[in-house]
Every structure is written in structure tokens, then in C-alpha cells.
Phi, psi and omega in degrees: 000317179296317179299322181295316180294316181298318179296321179294322181294315179300322179294318179297316181296321179294320179296319180297317181295320177296320180295316180296317179297322178295319179297316180297321180295316180295319180298317180293329184277320189250350183231067181288343182285354179268142179250150182277155181280130176233114182268130009250010187291148175285133185230010175211140189225131174269130184262129177241130172247119182052040177082359182252128182290133178243349179151187186236136176233163179258004183209128181295321180298324180294325178298320178296318180297317181296322179293317179297317179298319181295317179296317181296317180293330182291329186245007187291338183261019180223150175270001184280155174267112185258120178259122183241130178271103184218141179225119181255133175233147179240132178246111186267154177219151172255110185232156175281314177232135178202150183249132175260154185275157174297134187295323180294321177294320180296318179294325178296320177294319177299316182302319181294318180292320179297318178301320183287347185240023173294118185277317185200143176245114180259122184277139175295123189223176179225126178263120179258125183238126175229111186055239180264004182264135177226144177218143181254125181239156190276349182201163176297324179298320179294323177300313180297320179295320179298310183291325179294326178297323177294322179288316184297339179301330182244000183236083183286342183267357179068037182277330187249138184235135178280135176235138175261125182227161178294134179283119182297137178077007181246174178300160187300325185269012178262123179249163171225172184240143174226156180256120186252135177275110184290345177294332178296320178295319181295320179294319180296319179294320180294318179296319180294320181291327184267358183292133179240146177297141182291128180250006185252134180227177176063214183294328178297323179295321179298313179295322180298316179295322180296318179293325180293322183280336183291136178277144178296136182260090172202153182274127181283141175272170182301324182288346182279347182270133175281144179251153176126192182295135176242343176197155178201141176199164178287138180284329179250158174287131179254125178247134177235122182239130177284137181207167174247120186229158173290147184303329181292343181271355182274147178258130176303146185301318182295324178290320178298319178298319179299317183289321187279322187268327183294138181286133178249152178283120181238128179288137177221176183240132175247127178262125182293133178244169181301134180093352180288145168234160181297321179292322178294321177296318180301319178291318184296319183262002177059048177228130178302147181301322180298323179291322177299318179296318179298323185279343186238118179294336181285350178251124181265321178219175178290350178261007181298145178279138175244156183232157179300133180092347179294139181257128180244138175281129176228158176251134180238126177286120180222143174282167177296322180246115182260154179237132172263132179215159176233137178234136174266120188231149171260120187234138167249117191214151168279135183224158177249140175286155178297144179293137176259123181255137174243120186281141176237110185285359178259357182251157172280161186296336179275356179268124180222158176211129179279119180267334179213128178282146183276163174219129184290151176247181180226137183209162171246136183218152161255120185228144169265109185260129179263135180233147161245111190059240181261000185263129175287129182242358177171164177208149176236122181275121181270320180217139183220139173227114182279121176270318177218124185292137176278146176262123184284154172277133179248124185234129172271133183220153180279159181243350183279128179289125184289159178293158178261162181233138180240165178295130188279355181216143179269144178069204180082171182234131179290123183251344179206132179263188182274137175117196184293144180201169172275130184303123182286339180204163181300133179092347179280153182282148175271353172241106185280124186263011179205205179231138180250137172237124177281120179220156179297148177302134179097000177292138182294134175247129185243161178291127180294329177206163180291149179174197182243131179288124180252346175207136178209103182163207184279141182222050176054242183298338178285343189068213175289129188217153176233130172252135176235126175266127185258161187296338181270009178093352179276161178227141176240150181229141184231111191243168178066031181287152173271340180203140177256130185251004180230172180229159182300138181090351182283141176269129181236155179257161177300131179088356180283140181292131181239348181180180177238141183292158179194209181218034180285161182076207180275100183213148179268350181176175181296124178192170174249129172258123185237130179235155171227135180240134173237124185055041177065019177237132180293138176233167179289112184294336182296338179285351186238353180278140173288150179291000000 
């Protein structure tokens, strides 16, 4: 009985072993996605993106690779900088049997979560900088269109083309712009096409080269010169920097063109030169005289006196991006001869006398005229034919630098300017012939410039007053003094004390009344005082 049971048991065990081996063989053959259990290491991992499960992998490194691939595929078809808020976590397990997910399915789940968590999209852009002006554009093509529009304003024939090139000595992503003459390319192509191999040798070759290099010796007539643009370039340095910006920071191209090309009012300074008049300056800078007076505190009316070296504020219409260009032109023009100056060493520089009146001439010229935008800034005459000679203006002028004038009192407050006013008190003039500064009685009054005292004493409505005659023919007066410190005939220097302020004569209170006379006529002294 025991033998029978043992034999039956052995048969069962053998059958079990065969069954188990078959199962293992089938599992290995048909279920490769299952991993074997290895104790105690984790061998299967659940992937979470932003807390959301996307699938199961058998290797942590593979999960990182799949995420990187998914991010790259998501943005590969755009030039934009895409910022995605994503956090991946892996939860590992040690299992005997476990199934990992198909990688394409896992990547699709990752892709969906990444799309839902795009934080910000930064567009590839270009920042254009000209002086202090900057504009952001959405593409390199828009930058080229913007700059080309500035060029096309003066190039109706399409001769000049804008090129963006790397800025030498700058970072790799910094570009600059240049204006290229496409005629140079056409000439180079024509020369290359017409070039023939040299068939001349020896002494004949030397003579042939000499004749080729020699310039033709004949005088060109006016009709032989070509007219039109000969050069063009940007007046300012243009910087273009690649950047990634939010779409809201970009400027539409048409608006950028309006800002860059349209002329803006820009303040500038004009320095008065010998022979200038206010009306002449107004014509020269194309600004009405009334507008010049409004812009300059030193001018009270359109009849105000101006002096050599005086600086006037003027407005000049200029675009943000300026262009320098040269044009070769054939001109028939009325012209003026240069003024001839004859120096007089006994006169001051502001003293002049016209010895000969000018007369305009007429000529034909070929000239290379230089422009900045629409304003002519210079010209070079290449060929000239005088039809009628111009007669020059001859001016005698002084060479002695005139004396300077300073404020005759320190501190104080200006209470009355030069010109018409409402009489401040009975007996006072309604046309003020000087400038008043309110100062405490006893304040030192000094000579505005060196000269000779011609009056020192009482002067009716002036009260105590001092008159000083200066070497340039001008005279200054200091009125309402409480005390006079100089005497008639005395020589005084600039800044020397001549009296103390007060309120003598017709005065409403302690102050200094100061006058300046030129050719015995009172003028506004503020136009002649140094700052």
C-alpha cells in the first residue's frame, strides 16, 4: 500500500513540475511586457506629471527621456520660446508581475498635460535701437521692411538695399544695418562676364596695361555727367538684437514705420553769427519770428536785439532714423559771392560797415549735394560755368573783443523788467527803461563793466545815481542809491563797488534800478549781461 501511494505521489509531482515549466515557457514567449520580481529593489514605476498619472515604466531614466522627447516634439514647429510649468514624480514598486505602458500612449498622455500647463509663450523677436529710440518687431523680415521704408523715402528707383549684418566687436546676436548699392553688384557681374584671358605678352602687354589704366584726357560737358543718387547710408548706428518677448510687447509694423520715418520736432541750438538778424534767422531755420520769441526767454519781442555768440533755441523736424545721402545734380542757379571782410583794428567786433553792396550772379554747375534727410548740409561743385559774375559784399569789421557786463548786484528779486508796464507809483514811467532788483538798503552795487564815471550824485527821479561810460561806447546807469562811493571822472574796474542800494528818488521801496544805453538809447540790459 505504501509503495502504491509513493508511486502515485511521484507521478503527481512530476505532472506539477511539467505544468509549471509549461506555464513559465508560455509566459516568457507571449508576455514580454512583464518583469520578474527581484527582491528587494523597485522594478516598476508609475509616472506622475503635476500630480496626474500618465502611465507605468520599468526604468526611471526612460521616463526622463520620454518627457524630453515630448517637450521637444511639442515646440519643434514654432520659433517661439514656450515656457511649460511641469513637475514629474516617479512612484516605484517591487513586484513579481507588473505591466508597463506602451511608450507612444504614455507620450500622448504627457503631451496633453504639457499643453494644459503652458505657462507663457515668448515670441522670437527683434529689438531695433536707434539712439534712445527702441521698437520691438516680430521678425527679421519686419526689421528689413522697416529700414527699407526709411531708405525708399529717398530712393524712388530702388537702387539701394538694406542688409542686416553682424556688428563687429559685439555679441554674436547683435546685428547692424547697412545700405548697399545694388549697382555695384551689377557692375561686378558685367565685368566678370566680359572678362577675357590676356593674349598679350612681353612689351606689348606692358603697353596694353598702361593704356587700360590711363584715364581719358578730355573735358566732360554738362551732358556727360549722370544725375541722381551717388551714395546713401544711415546717419545713426542701428542696432538689432534678437530676443524673446511677449506678443503684447511687439509693435505693429505700420505703427513702427510711422514712428521711425515721420519727422518729430527736436530742439536744437542756433548760435548767432556776425551779420545775423532775427528775421534772417527765422528765414534760415524756417521758423516764424513770433515762434522764436516764444521759445527763447532772452527775446522779448520780434524787435529784440541779438548779439554775436548768443544761443537761440530752435526746433528742427527730424525723424527717429536719419539718412545721409549725396546726389549729383545739374543746376542753373542764382548765386552770391562770398563776403569780403576788411579788418579794422580800432573797432570792436560788433562794429561793422558795408563798403560795397552785393549783386547776385548766375551760373551753371554740376554739384554733388549732401543731404541729411531733406536738409542740404553741403555741396561740392564738380563743374562750373559762370554766365554772369556775382559782385561780392565788402564789409569793414572791428577786431577788438568788446568788454563784458555782469549783474551789478548780488541776490535780490527782479521786480520789474524792461519795457511797457503799469506805473507802480505816482510819477513813475509806464515804459520802464531798465531792470529793477529788490534788495535791502545798503546792499553793495558794483560796476557792470570797467569805464569812466561821468555822473555821480543826485538825479531827480533817479535819486542818487551813477553813470559809467564804457570803452565800447555803451553807458550804464545805477539809480535809487542810498550812498554814492565814486566821483565824476573816476576810472573804475568791473566789479568795483560804486554805491549802496536804497530807495531815493521816485521809488516804492529799496531796490536797484539798472539801465544800459547804446547810441544814447536804452536797451534791455538782460540781453547783454553774462550769466
